[in-house]
CSV table of C-alpha atoms and ligand atoms in Angstrom, one decimal:
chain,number,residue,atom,x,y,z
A,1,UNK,CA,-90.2,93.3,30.6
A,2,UNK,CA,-88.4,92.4,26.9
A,3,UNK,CA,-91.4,90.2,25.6
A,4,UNK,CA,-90.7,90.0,22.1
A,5,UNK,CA,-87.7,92.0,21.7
A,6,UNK,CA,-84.8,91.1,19.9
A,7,UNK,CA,-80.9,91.8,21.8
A,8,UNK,CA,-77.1,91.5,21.2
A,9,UNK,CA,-74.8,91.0,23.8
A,10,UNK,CA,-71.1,91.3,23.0
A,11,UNK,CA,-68.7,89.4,25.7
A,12,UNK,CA,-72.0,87.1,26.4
A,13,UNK,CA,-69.9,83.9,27.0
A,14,UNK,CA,-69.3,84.6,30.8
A,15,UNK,CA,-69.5,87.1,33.4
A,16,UNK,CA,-71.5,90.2,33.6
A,17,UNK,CA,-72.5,89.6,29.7
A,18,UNK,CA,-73.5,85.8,30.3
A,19,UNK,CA,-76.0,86.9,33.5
A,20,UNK,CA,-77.4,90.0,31.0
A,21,UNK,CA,-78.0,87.3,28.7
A,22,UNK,CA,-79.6,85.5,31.1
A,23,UNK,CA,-82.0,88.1,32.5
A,24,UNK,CA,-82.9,88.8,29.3
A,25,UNK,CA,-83.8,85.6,28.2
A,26,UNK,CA,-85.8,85.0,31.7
A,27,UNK,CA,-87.6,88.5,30.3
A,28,UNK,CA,-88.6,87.3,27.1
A,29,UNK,CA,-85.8,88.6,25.1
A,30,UNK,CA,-84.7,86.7,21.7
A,31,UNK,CA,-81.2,87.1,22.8
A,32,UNK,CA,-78.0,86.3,20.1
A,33,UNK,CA,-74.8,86.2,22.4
A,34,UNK,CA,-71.1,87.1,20.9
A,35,UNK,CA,-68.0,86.0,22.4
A,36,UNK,CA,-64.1,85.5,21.2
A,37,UNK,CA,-63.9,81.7,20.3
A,38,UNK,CA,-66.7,79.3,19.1
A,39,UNK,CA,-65.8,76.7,22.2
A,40,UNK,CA,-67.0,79.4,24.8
A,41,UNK,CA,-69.7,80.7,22.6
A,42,UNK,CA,-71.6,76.9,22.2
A,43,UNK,CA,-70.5,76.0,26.1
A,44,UNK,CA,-72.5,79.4,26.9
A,45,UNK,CA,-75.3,78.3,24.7
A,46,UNK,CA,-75.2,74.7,25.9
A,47,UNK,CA,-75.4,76.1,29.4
A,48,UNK,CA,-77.8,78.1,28.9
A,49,UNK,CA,-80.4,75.6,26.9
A,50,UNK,CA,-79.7,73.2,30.0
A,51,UNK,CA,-81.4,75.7,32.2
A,52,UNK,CA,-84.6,76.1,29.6
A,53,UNK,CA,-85.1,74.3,26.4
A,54,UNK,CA,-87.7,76.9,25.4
A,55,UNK,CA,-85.1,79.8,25.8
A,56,UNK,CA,-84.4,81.5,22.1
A,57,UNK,CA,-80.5,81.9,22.4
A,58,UNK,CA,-78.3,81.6,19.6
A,59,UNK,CA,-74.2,82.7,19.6
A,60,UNK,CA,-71.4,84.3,16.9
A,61,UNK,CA,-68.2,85.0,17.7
A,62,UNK,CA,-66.8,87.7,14.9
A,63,UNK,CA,-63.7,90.1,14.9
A,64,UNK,CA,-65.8,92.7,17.1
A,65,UNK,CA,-63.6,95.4,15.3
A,66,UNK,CA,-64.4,94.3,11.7
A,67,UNK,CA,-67.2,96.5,10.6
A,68,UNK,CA,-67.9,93.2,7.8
A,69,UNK,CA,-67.9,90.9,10.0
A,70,UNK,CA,-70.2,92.6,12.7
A,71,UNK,CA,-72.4,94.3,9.9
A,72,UNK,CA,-73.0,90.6,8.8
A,73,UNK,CA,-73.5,89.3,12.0
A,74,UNK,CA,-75.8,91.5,13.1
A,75,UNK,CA,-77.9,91.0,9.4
A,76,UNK,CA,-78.2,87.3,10.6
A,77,UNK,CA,-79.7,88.2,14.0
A,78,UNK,CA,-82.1,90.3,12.1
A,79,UNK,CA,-83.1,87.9,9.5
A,80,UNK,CA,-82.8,84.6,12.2
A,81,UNK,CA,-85.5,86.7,15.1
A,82,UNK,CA,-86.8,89.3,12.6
A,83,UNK,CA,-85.6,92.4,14.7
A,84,UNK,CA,-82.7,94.0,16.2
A,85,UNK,CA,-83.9,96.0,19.4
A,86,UNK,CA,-81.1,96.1,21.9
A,87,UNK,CA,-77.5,96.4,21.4
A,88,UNK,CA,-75.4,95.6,25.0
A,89,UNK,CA,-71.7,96.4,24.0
A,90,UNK,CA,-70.6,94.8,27.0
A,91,UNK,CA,-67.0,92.7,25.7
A,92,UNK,CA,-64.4,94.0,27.5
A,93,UNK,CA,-60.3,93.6,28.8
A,94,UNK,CA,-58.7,95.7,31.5
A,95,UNK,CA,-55.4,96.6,32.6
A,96,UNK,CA,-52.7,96.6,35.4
A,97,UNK,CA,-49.7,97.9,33.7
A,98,UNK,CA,-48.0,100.4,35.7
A,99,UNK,CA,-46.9,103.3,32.9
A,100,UNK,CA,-43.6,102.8,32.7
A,101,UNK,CA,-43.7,98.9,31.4
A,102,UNK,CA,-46.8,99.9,29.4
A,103,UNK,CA,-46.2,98.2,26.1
A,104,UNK,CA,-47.6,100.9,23.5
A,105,UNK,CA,-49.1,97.7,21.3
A,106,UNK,CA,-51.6,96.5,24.5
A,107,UNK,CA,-52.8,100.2,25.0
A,108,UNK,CA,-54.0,99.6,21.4
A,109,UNK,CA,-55.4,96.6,21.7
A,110,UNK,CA,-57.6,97.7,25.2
A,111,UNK,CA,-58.7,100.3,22.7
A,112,UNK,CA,-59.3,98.3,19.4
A,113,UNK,CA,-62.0,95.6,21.9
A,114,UNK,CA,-62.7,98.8,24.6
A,115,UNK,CA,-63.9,101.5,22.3
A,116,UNK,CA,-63.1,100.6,18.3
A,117,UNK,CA,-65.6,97.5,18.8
A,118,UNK,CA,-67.8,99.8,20.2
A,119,UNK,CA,-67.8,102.4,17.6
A,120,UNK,CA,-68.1,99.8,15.4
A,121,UNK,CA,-71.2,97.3,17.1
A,122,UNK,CA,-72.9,100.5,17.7
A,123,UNK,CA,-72.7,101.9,13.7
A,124,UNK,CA,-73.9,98.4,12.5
A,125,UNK,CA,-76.9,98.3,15.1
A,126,UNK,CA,-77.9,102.3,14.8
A,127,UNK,CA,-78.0,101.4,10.8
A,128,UNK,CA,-80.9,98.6,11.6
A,129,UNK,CA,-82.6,100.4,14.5
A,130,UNK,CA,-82.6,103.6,12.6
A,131,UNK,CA,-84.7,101.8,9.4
A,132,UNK,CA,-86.6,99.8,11.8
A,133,UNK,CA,-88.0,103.0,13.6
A,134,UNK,CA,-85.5,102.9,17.0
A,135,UNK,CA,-83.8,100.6,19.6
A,136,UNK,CA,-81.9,100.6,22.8
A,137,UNK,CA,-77.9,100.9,23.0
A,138,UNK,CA,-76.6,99.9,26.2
A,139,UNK,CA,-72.7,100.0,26.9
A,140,UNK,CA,-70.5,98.4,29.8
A,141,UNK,CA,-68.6,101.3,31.5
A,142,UNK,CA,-66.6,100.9,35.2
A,143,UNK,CA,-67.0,103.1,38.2
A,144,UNK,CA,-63.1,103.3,36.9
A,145,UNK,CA,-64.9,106.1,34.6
A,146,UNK,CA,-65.3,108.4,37.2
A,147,UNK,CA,-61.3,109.2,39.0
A,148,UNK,CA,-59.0,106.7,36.9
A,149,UNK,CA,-57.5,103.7,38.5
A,150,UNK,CA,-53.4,103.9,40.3
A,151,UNK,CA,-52.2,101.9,37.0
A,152,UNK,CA,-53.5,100.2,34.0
A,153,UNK,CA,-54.3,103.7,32.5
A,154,UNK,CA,-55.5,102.2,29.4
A,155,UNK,CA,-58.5,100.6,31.1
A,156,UNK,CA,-59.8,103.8,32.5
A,157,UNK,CA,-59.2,105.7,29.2
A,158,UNK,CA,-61.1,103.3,27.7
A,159,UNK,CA,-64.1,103.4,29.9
A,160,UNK,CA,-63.7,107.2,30.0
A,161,UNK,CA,-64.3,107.2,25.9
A,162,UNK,CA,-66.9,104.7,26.6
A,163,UNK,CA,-69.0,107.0,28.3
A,164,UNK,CA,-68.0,109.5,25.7
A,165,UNK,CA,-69.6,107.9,23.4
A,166,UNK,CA,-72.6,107.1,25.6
A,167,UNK,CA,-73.4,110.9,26.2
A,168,UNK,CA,-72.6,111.8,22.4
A,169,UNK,CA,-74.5,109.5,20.6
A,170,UNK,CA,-77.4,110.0,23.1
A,171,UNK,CA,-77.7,113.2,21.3
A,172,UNK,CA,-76.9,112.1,18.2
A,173,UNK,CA,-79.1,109.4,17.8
A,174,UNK,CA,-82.5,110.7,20.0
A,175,UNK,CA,-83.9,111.9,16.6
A,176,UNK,CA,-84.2,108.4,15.4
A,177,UNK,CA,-85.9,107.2,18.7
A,178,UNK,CA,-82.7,105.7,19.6
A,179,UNK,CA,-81.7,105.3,23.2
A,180,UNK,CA,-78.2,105.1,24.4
A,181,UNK,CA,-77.2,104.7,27.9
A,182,UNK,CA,-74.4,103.1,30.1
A,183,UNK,CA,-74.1,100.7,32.6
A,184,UNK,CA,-70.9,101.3,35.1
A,185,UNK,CA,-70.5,98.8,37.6
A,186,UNK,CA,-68.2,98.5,40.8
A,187,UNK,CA,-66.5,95.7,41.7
A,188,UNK,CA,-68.0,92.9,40.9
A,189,UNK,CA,-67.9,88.9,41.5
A,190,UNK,CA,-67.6,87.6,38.3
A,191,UNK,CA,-65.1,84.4,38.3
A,192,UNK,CA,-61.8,86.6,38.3
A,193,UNK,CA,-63.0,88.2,41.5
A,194,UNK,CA,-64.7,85.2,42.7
A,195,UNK,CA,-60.8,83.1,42.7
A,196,UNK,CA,-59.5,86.4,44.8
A,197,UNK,CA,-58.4,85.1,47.8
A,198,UNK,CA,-59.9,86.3,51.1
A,199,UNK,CA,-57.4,88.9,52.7
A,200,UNK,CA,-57.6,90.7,48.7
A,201,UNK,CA,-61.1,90.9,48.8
A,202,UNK,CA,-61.9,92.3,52.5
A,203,UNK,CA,-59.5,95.4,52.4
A,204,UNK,CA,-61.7,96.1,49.1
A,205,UNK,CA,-65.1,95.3,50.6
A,206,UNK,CA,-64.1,97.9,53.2
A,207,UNK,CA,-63.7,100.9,51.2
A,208,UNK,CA,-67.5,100.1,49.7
A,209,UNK,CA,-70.6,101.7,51.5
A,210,UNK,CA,-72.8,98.5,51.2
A,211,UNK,CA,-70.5,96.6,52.5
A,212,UNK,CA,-70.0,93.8,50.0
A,213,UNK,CA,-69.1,93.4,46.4
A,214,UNK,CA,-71.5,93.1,43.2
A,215,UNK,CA,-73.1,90.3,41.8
A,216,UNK,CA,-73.1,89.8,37.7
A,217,UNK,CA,-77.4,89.8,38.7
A,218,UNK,CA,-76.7,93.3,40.6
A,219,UNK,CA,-75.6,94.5,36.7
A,220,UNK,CA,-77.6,92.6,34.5
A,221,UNK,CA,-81.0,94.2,37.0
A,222,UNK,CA,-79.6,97.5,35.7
A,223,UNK,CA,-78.9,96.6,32.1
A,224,UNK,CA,-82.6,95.2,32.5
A,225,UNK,CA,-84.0,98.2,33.5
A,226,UNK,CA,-82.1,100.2,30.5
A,227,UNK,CA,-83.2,98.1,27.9
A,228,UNK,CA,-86.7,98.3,28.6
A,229,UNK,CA,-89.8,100.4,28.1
A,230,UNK,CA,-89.9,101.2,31.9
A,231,UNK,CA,-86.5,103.1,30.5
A,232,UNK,CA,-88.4,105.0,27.8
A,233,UNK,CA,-87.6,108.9,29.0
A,234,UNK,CA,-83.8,108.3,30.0
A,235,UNK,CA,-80.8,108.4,27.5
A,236,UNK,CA,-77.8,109.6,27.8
A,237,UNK,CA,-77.3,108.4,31.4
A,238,UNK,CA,-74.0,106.8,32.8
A,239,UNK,CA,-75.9,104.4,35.8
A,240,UNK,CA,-74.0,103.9,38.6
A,241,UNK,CA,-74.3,100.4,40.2
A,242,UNK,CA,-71.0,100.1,42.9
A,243,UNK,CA,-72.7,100.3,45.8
A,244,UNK,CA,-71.3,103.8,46.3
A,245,UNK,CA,-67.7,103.1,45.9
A,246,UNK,CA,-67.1,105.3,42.7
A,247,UNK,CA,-63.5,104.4,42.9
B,301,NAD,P1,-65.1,88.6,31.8
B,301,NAD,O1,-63.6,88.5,31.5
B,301,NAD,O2,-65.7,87.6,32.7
B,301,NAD,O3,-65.9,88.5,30.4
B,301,NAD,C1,-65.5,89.2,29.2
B,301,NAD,C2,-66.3,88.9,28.0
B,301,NAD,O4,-65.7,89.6,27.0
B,301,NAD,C3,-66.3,87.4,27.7
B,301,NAD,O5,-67.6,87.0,27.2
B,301,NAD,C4,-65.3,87.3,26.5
B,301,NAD,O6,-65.7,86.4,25.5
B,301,NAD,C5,-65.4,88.7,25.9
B,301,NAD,N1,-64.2,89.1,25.2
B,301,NAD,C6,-63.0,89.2,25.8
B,301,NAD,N2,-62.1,89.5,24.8
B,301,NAD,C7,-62.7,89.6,23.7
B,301,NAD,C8,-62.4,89.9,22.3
B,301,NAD,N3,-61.1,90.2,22.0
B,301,NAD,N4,-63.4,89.8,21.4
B,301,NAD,C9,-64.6,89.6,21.7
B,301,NAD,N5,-65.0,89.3,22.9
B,301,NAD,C10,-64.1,89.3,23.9
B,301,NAD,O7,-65.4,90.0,32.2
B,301,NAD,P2,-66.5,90.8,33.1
B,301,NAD,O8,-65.9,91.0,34.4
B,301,NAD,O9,-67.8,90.1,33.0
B,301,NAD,O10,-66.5,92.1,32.3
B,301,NAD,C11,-67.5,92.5,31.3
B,301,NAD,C12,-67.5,94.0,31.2
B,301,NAD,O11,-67.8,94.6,32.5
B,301,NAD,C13,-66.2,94.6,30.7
B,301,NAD,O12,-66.5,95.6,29.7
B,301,NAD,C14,-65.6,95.1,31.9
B,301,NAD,O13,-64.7,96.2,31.6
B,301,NAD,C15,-66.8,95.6,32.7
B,301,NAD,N6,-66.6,95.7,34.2
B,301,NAD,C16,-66.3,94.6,34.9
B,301,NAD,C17,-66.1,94.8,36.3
B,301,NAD,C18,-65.8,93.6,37.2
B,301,NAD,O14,-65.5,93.9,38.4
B,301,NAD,N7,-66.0,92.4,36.8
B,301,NAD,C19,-66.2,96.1,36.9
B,301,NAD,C20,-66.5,97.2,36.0
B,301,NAD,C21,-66.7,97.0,34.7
């Protein structure tokens, strides 16, 4: 479904991220992976070349919020596959906090990695796609996007301003044949949730139609979708894939 095409994928190292990187790859996707430290970028890349020698994966790990660095970064992709065709902003922290210990200095820093690297990934990527002729921008909501979450209120501002920018540049951008769309998954067994212990996890599972939680492949089928051709008419769109929890 991605023969040939050329992706980012911010938070790659693990994860949602590592399984879009995956599905990609399987898809025949030139895929360059970011993450926060070179040790979980070239363990991400080692893993991955263990499963397929013949996959085309190669990592970075800038400041995400440093328009240089990720204008630079994103160059190198360009001149190392010869494209840029899909941006997944998918690097992401959340929060618990309740308000009233909420240290004023980690609200800023959900929103510098939350929605200032986004801003700033999407600007370096629209600037390529836009000369190149168009491209796909795909960003990593929640189903937190929807009501809010009982604490942590930095998280869900985040992903609310994530799906802001979704709808906004949507508009902006469909002149250039540039489509931007989110992903905004429910719960989902990534190794955080996977370590939950069992009587955590059931009272969660209960409230969720389908009856179980998501798998990182449950998100990265979505992101799959979005990224490619069979995607062509929709932009704009803030997809769903909970399994009808919606917080
Ligand atoms: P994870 O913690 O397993 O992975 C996070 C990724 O982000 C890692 O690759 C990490 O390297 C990268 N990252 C973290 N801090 C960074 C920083 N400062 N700079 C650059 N990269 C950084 O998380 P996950 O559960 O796979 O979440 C991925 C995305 O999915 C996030 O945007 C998250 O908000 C969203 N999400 C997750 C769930 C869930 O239940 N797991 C549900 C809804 C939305």
């Amino acid at each position: 479904m991605l023969k040939n095409k050329v992706a980012i994928v911010t938070g790659g190292t693990r994860g949602i991220g590592y399984e879009v990187v995956k599905t990609f790859l399987e898809n025949g996707a030139k895929v360059a992976l970011l993450g926060s430290k070179e040790e979980s970028v070239n363990k991400a890349l080692a893993r991955l070349k263990a499963e397929n020698g013949q996959y085309e994966v190669t990592g970075f790990y800038p400041d995400l919020a440093d328009p240089e660095q990720v204008a630079q970064t994103f160059q190198n992709v360009k001149e190392a596959f010869g494209s840029l065709d899909i941006l997944v902003n998918n690097a992401g922290i959340s929060a618990r906090e309740s308000l009233y210990d909420y240290d004023p200095k980690a609200f800023e820093s959900i929103m510098r990695l939350n929605v200032n690297a986004m801003f700033v990934c999407t600007q370096a990527a629209a600037r390529i796609m836009k000369e190149q002729g168009g491209g796909v921008i795909l960003n990593t909501s929640s189903m937190v996007s929807i009501y809010g979450q009982p604490s942590g209120v930095g998280y869900p501002a985040s992903k609310f301003a994530v799906n802001g920018l979704t709808k906004s540049l949507a508009r902006e951008l469909g002149k250039d044949n540039i489509r931007v769309n989110a992903v905004a998954p429910g719960i989902t067994a990534t190794d955080m949730v996977a370590a939950l212990p069992e009587e955590m996890i059931k009272p969660l599972i209960a409230t969720i139609p389908l009856g179980r939680v998501g798998t990182p492949r449950d998100i990265a089928n979505a992101f799959l979708f979005l990224a490619s051709d069979m995607a062509s008419y929709v932009t704009g769109e803030i997809l769903s894939v909970d399994g009808a929890a919606r917080a």
